[in-house]
Short mmCIF file of C-alpha atoms in Angstrom, two decimals:
data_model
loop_
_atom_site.label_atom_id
_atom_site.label_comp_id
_atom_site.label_asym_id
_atom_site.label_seq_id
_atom_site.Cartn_x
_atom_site.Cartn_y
_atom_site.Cartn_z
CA UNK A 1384 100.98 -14.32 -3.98
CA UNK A 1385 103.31 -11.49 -4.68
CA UNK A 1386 106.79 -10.47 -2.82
CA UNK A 1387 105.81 -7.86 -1.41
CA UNK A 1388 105.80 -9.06 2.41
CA UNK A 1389 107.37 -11.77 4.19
CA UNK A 1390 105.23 -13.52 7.51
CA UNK A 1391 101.66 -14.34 8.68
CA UNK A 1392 98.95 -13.64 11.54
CA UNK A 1393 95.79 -14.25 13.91
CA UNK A 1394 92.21 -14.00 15.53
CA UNK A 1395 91.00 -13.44 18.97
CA UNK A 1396 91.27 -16.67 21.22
CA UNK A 1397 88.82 -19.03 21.46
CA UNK A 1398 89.30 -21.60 24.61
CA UNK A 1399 86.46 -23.73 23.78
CA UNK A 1400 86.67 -26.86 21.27
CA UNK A 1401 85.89 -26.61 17.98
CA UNK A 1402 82.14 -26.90 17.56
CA UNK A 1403 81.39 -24.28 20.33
CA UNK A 1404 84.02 -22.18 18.64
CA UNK A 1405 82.22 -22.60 15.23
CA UNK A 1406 79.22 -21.60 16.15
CA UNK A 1407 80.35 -18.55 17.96
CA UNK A 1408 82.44 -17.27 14.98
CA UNK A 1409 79.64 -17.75 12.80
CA UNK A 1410 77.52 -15.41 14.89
CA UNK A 1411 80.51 -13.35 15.11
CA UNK A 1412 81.01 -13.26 11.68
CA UNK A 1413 77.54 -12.37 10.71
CA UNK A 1414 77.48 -9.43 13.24
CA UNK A 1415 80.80 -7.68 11.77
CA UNK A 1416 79.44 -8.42 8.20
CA UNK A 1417 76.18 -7.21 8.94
CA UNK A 1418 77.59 -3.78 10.16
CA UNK A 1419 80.30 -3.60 7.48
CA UNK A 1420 77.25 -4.14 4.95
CA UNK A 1421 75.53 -0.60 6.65
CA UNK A 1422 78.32 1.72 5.82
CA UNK A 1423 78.84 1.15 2.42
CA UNK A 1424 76.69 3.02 0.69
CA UNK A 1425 79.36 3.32 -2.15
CA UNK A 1426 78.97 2.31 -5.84
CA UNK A 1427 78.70 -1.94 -5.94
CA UNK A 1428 77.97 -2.18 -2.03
CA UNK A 1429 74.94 -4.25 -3.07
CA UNK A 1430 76.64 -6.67 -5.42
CA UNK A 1431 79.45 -6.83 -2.71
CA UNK A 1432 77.09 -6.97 0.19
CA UNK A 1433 75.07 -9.43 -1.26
CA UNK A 1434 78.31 -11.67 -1.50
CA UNK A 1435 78.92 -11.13 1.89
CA UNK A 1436 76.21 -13.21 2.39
CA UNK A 1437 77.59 -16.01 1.91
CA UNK A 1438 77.55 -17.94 5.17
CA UNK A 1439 78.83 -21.00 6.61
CA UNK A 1440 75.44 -22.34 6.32
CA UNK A 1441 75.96 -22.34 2.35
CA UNK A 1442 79.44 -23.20 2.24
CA UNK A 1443 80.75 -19.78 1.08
CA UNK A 1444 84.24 -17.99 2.19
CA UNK A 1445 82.41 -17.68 6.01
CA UNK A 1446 82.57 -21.19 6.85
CA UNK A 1447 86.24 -21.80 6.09
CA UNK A 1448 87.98 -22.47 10.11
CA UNK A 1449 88.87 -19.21 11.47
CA UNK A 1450 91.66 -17.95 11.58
CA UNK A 1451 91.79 -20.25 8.20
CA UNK A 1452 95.20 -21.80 7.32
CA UNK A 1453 95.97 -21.24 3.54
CA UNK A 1454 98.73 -22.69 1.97
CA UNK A 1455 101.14 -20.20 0.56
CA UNK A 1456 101.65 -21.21 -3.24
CA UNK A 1457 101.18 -24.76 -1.72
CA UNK A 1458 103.23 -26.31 0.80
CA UNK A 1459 106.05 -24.20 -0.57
CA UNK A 1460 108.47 -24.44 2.93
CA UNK A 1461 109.12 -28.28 1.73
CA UNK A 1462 108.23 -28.50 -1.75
CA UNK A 1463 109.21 -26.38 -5.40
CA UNK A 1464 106.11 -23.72 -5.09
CA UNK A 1465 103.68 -23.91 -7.56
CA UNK A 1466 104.09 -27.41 -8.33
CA UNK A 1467 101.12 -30.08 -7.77
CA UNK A 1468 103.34 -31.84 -5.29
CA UNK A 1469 103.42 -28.32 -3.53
CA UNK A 1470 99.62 -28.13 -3.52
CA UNK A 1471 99.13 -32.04 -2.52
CA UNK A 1472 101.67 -32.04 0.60
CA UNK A 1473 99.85 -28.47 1.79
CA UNK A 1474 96.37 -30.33 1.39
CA UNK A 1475 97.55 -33.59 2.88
CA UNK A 1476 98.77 -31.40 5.87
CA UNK A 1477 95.51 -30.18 6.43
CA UNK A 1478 95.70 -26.89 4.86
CA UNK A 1479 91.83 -24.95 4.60
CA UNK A 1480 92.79 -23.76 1.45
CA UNK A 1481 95.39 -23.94 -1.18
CA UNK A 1482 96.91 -21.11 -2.88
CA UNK A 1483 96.93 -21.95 -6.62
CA UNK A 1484 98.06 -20.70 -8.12
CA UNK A 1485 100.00 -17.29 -9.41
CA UNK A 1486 98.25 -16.67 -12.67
CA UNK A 1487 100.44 -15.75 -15.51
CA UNK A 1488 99.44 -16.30 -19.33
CA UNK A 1489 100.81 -18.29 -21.66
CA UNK A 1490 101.86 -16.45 -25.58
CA UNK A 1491 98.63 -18.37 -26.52
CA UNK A 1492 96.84 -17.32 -23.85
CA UNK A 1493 96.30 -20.23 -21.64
CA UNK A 1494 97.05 -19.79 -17.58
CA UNK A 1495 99.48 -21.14 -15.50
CA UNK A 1496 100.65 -21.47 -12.17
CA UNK A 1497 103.94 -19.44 -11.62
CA UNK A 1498 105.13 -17.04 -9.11
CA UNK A 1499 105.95 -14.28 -11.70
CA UNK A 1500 106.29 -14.50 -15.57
CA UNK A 1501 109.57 -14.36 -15.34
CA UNK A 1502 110.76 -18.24 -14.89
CA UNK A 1503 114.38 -18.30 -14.47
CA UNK A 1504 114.10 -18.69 -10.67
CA UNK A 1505 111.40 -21.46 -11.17
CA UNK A 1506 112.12 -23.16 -13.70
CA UNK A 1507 114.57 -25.14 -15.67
CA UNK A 1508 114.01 -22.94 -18.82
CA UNK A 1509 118.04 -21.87 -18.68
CA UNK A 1510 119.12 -25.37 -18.97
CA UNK A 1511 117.38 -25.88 -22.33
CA UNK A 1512 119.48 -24.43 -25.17
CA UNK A 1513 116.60 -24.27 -27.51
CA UNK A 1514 115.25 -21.70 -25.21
CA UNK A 1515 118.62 -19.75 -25.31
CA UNK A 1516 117.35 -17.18 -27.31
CA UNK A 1517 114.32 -16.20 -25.71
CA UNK A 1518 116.31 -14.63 -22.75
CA UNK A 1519 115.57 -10.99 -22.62
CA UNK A 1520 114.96 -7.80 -20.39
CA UNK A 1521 111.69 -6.34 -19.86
CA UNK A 1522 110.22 -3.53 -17.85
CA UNK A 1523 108.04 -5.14 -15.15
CA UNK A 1524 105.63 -2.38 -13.09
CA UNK A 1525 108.50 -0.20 -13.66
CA UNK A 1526 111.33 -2.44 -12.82
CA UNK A 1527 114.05 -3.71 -15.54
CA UNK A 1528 113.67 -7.59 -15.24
CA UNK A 1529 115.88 -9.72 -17.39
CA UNK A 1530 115.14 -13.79 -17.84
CA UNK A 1531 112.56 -15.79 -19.50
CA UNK A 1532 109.03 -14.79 -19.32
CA UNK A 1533 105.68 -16.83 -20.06
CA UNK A 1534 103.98 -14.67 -22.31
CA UNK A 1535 107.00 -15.65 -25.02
CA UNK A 1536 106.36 -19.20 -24.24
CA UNK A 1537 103.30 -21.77 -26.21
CA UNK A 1538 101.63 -23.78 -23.29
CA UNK A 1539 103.17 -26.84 -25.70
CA UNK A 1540 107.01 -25.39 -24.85
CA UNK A 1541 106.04 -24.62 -21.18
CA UNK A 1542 104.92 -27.98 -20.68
CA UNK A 1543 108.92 -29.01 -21.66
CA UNK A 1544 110.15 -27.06 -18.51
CA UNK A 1545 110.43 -28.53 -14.97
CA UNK A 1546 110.06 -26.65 -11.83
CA UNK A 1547 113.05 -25.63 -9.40
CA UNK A 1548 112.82 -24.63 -6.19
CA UNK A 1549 112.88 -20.83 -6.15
CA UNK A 1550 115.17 -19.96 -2.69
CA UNK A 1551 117.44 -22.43 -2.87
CA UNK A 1552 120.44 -20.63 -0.38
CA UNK A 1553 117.39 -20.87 2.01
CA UNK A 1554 115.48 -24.14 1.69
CA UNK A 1555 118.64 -26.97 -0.15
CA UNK A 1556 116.45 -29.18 1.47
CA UNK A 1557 113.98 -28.75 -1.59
CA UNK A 1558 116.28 -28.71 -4.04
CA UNK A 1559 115.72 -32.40 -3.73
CA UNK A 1560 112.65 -32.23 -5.95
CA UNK A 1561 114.04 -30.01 -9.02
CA UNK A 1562 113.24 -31.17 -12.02
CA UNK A 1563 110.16 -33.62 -10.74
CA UNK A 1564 106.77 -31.52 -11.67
CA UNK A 1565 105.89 -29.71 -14.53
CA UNK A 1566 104.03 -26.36 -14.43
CA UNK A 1567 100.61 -26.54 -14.01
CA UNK A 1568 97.59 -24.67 -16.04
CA UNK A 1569 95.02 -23.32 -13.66
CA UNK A 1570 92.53 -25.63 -15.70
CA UNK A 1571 94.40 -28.56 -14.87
CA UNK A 1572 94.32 -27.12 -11.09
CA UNK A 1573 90.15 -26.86 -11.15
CA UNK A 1574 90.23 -30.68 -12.13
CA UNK A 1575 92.71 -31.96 -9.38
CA UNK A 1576 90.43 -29.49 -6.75
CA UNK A 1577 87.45 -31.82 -8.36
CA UNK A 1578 89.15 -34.80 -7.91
CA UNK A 1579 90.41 -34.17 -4.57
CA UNK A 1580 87.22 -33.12 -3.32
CA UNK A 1581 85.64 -35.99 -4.31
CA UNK A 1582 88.37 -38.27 -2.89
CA UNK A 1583 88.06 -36.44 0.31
CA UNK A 1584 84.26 -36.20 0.65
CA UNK A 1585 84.89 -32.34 1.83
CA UNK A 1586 85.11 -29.55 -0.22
CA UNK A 1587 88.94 -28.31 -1.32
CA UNK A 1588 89.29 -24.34 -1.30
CA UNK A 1589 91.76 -22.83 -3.87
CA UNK A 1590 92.91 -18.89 -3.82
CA UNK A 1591 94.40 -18.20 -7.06
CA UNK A 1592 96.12 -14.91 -7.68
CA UNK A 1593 96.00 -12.24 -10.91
CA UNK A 1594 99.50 -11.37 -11.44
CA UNK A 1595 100.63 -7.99 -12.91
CA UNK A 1596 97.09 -7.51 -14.55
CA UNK A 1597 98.39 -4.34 -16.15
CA UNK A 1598 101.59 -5.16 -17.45
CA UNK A 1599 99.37 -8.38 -19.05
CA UNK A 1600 96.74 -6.13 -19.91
CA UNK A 1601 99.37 -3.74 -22.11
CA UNK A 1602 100.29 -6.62 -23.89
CA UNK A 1603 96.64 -8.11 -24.84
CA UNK A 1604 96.54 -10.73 -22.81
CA UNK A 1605 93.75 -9.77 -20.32
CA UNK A 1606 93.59 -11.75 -16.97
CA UNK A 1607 90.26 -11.19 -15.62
CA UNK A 1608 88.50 -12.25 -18.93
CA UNK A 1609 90.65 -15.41 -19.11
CA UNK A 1610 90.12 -16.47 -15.39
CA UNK A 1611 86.49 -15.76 -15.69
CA UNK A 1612 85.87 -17.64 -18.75
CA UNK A 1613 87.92 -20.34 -17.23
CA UNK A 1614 86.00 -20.19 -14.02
CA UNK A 1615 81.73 -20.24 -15.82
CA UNK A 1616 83.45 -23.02 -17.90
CA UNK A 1617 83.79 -25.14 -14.78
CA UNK A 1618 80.85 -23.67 -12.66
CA UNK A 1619 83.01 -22.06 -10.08
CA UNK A 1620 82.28 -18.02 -10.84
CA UNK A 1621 79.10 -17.91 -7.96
CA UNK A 1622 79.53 -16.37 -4.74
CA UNK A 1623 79.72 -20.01 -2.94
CA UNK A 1624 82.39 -21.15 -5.25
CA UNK A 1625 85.77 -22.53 -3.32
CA UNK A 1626 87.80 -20.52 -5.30
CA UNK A 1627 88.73 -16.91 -3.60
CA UNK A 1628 90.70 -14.64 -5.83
CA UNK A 1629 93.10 -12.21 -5.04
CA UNK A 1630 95.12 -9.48 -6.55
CA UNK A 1631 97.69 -6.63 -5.39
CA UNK A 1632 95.51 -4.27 -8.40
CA UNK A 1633 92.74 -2.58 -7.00
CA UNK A 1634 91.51 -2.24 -10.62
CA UNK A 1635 91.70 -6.16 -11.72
CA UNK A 1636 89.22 -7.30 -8.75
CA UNK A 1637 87.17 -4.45 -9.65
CA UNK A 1638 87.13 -5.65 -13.25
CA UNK A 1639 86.46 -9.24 -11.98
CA UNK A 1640 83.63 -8.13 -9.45
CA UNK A 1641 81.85 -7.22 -12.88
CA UNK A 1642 82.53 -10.74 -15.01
CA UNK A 1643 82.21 -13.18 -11.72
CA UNK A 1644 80.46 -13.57 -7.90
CA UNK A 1645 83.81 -15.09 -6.67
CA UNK A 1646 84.56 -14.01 -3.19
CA UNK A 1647 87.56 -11.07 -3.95
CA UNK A 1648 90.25 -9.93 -2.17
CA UNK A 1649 92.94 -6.43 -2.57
CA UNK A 1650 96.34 -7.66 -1.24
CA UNK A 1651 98.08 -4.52 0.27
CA UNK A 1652 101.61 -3.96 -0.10
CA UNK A 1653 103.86 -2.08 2.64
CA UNK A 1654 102.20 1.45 3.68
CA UNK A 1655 104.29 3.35 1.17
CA UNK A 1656 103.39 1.95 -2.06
CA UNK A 1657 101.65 2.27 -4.74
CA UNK A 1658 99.46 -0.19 -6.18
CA UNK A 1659 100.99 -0.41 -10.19
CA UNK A 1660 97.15 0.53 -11.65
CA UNK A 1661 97.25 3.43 -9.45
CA UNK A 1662 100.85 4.32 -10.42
CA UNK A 1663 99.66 4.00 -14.64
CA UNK A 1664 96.35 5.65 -13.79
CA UNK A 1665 97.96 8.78 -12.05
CA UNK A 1666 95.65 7.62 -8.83
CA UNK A 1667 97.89 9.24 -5.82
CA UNK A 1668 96.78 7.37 -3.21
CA UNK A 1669 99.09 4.82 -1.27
CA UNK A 1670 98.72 1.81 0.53
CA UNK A 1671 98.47 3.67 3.54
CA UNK A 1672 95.49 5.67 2.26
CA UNK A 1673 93.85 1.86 1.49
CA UNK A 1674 94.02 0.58 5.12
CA UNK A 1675 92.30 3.78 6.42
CA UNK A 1676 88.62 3.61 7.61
CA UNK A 1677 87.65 5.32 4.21
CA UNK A 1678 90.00 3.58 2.45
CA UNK A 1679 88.69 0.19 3.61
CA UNK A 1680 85.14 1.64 2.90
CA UNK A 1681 85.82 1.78 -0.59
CA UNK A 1682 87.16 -1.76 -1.30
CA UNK A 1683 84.41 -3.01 0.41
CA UNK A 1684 82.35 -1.62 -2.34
CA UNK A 1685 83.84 -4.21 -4.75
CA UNK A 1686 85.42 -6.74 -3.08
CA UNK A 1687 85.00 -9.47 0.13
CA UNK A 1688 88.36 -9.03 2.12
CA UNK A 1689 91.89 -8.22 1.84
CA UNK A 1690 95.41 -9.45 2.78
CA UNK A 1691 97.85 -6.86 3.86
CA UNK A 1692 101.51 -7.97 4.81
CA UNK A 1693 101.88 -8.59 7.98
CA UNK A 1694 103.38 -5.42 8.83
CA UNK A 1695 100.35 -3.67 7.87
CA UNK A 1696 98.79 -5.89 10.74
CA UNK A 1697 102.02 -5.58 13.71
CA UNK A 1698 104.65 -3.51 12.92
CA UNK A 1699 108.51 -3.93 13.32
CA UNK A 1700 110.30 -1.33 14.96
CA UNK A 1701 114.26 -0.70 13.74
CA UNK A 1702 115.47 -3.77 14.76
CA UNK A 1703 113.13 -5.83 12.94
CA UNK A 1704 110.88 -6.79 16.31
CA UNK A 1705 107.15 -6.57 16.75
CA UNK A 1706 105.63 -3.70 18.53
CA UNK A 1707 102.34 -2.49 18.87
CA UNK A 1708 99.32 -4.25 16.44
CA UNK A 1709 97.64 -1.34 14.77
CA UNK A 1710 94.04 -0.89 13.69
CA UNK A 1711 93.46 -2.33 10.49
CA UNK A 1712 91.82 -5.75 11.98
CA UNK A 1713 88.98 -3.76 13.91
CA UNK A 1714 89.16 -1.08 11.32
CA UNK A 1715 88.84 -3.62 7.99
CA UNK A 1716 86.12 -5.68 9.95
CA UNK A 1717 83.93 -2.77 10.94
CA UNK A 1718 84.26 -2.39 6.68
CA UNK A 1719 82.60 -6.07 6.82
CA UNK A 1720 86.64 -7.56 5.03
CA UNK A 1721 87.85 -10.18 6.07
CA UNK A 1722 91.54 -10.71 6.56
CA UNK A 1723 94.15 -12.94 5.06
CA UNK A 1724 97.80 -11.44 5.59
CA UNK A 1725 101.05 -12.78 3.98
CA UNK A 1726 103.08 -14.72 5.02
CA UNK A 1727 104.59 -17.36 7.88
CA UNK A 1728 107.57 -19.12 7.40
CA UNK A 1729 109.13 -21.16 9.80
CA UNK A 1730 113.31 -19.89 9.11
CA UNK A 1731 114.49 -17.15 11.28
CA UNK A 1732 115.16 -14.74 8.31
CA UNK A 1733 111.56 -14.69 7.48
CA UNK A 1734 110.34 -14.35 11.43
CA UNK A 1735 110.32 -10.89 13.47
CA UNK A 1736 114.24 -10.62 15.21
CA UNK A 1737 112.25 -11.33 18.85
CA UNK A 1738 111.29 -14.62 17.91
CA UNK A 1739 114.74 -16.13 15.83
CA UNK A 1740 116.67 -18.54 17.41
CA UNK A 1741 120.39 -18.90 17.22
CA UNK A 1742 122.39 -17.32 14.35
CA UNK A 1743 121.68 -19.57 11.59
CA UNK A 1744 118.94 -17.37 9.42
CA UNK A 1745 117.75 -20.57 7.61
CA UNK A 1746 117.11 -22.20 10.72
CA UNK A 1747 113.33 -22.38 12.56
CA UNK A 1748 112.63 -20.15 14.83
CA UNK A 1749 110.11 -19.52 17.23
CA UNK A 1750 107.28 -19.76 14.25
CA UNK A 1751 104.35 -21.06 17.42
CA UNK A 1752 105.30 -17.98 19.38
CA UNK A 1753 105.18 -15.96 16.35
CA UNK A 1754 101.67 -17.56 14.95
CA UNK A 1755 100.35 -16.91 18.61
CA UNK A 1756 100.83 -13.00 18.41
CA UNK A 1757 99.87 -12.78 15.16
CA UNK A 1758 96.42 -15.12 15.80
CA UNK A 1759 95.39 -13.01 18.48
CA UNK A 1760 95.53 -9.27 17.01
CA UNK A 1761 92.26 -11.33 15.34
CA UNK A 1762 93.03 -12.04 11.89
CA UNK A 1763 90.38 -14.33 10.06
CA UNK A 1764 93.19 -16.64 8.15
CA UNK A 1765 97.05 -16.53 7.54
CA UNK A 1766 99.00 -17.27 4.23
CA UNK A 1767 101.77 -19.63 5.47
CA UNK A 1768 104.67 -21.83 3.70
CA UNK A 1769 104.47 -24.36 6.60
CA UNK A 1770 100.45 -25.36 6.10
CA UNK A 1771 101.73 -28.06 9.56
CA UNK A 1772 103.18 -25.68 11.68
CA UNK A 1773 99.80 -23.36 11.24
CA UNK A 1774 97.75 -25.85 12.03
CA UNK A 1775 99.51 -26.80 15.03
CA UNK A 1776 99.71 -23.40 16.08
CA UNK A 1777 95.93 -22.88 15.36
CA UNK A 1778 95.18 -25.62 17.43
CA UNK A 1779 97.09 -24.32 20.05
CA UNK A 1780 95.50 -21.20 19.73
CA UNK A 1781 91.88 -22.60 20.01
CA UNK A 1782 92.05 -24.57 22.67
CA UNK A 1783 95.02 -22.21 24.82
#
């Protein structure tokens, strides 16, 4: 997942245990989708619709827990993101689903698991003098970015690189593991969901991310096609599939609502941006427009859900506290989206200023109280760094 917002949210409580609380989401569930599915009426609302209808009796998106605990970039709060001991730890917590990865191409057109394409922060490219060279400044959705970036790179000479942790002044602790895990293709991430699925006897969820589709796009290297072709190769492009994808371009899950029947989902920025497509396209409208009842209308036409920062969900008034949730949770489900906003960490810099503790910004803070607030404005899932701290909090959340 991108940058663009920092913590993570909710759903409406739910004293009973699990199995009564199953059931009664389900039926939940069906009833928002249901009435989402009558509004439409918008170019793709069938094909959209139709995926909708994937239940948890079939094993689509609908019968992941609610509100699901995805693992942001993997168990990224203890572990170098992106990284298959990122994704392991966040599965071995207990983690619904597992974002992996970030998809970036390689310059032969094979895709990988990074946070951006530019790997300076990531990786160990600037310790390798043979790669000296290939340092350079590029204009990234409008923003002069200078390192090493993946589309200059063969898989072969990726494959040379180790991973770093990327916030190091924040998490030392992971430090510990620079250097141990290689970057992984997203094919080689389809055969370790196989194989731990089949270890596990229960299906593994990934939700892997297009990343600057346009910028790719400009360059020929084409994400959608790529991920798609990836995706029939391995049988994982029907609506049922445990792979959700995700993408901060309106325009690239558009394009993949075409070439797949993957359950899709717009990520949404703060209010006053721009999506980059809609920036190159000369399409005015903001992210503000998006989470508007019409707004919402219209991505339901295409696509399954979407993940707004969390601000989008509670906003933070001067000081950086919470105040009043808005809208968009009634307002997207009445669409028939689901919601996945981005994302909880557990260190006081990344938490709302009323629940930090002590001075120390890279120390926990109140993440359960923060979890709890979120969970019950009604979110359907929560991107979080700390997969353990989610669940806990989920569980407290259930059965409060």
């Amino acid at each position: 997942m991108g940058t663009q917002g920092t913590q993570g949210t909710p759903e409406s409580r739910e004293p009973n245990g699990q199995d009564r609380g199953t059931a009664r989401r389900a039926l939940l569930g069906a009833a928002v989708l249901g009435a989402g599915g009558a509004v439409l009426g918008l170019p793709g609302a069938a094909r959209a619709d139709e995926r909708h209808g994937s239940g948890g009796h079939d094993g689509g998106y609908k019968s992941l827990p609610k509100p699901a605990v995805i693992g942001h970039r993997g168990a990224s709060g203890y572990r170098p993101e992106h990284t298959f001991g990122s994704y392991q730890l966040a599965l071995d917590m207990g983690a619904d689903v597992v974002e992996a990865g970030d998809l970036v191409p390689t310059k032969d057109g094979h895709l990988v698991c990074r946070h951006e394409p530019e790997i300076g922060g990531t990786t160990d490219v600037s310790a390798h003098p043979e790669f000296a060279d290939r340092k350079t400044t590029k204009t990234l959705d409008g923003i002069p970015t200078t390192g090493w970036f993946t589309e200059d790179f063969t898989l072969a000479e990726l494959k040379t690189l180790r991973a770093v942790e990327r916030i190091p002044a924040n998490r030392p602790h992971n430090t510990l593991y620079n250097g141990r895990w290689e970057i992984p293709t997203f094919e080689e991430v389809l055969h370790w969901q196989d194989e731990q699925t089949r270890k596990r006897g229960k299906q593994v969820w990934i939700y892997p991310e297009t990343k600057h589709p346009t910028y790719f796009r400009a360059l020929g290297l084409g994400l959608e096609e790529r991920l798609a072709k990836v995706l029939r190769k391995h049988g994982k492009d029907k609506k049922n599939s445990p792979v959700i994808i995700q993408s901060f371009e309106p325009t690239s899950i558009q394009r993949l609502d075409k070439l797949v029947d993957n359950p899709l989902v717009v990520l949404l920025s703060a209010a006053n941006t721009r999506p980059w497509d809609f920036v190159t396209t000369g399409d005015p409208r903001t992210v503000a427009d998006l989470v508007k009842p019409e707004g919402l209308k219209w991505i339901a036409s295409y696509a399954q859900g979407i993940g707004p920062t969390l601000d989008l969900v509670i906003p933070k008034d001067a000081n950086g506290a919470l105040t009043t949730p808005t809208t968009l949770v009634a307002d997207a489900h009445r669409a028939g989206l689901i919601l996945h906003p981005y994302t909880m960490r557990n260190e006081n810099t990344f938490l709302p200023a009323n629940f930090r503790l002590g001075t120390d910004p890279n120390a926990y803070g109140d993440a359960f109280g923060a979890f709890k607030t979120y969970f019950a404005t009604g979110i359907d899932g929560v991107f979080s760094d700390n997969a353990d701290t989610a669940l806990l909090a989920r569980e407290d959340f259930v059965n409060g």
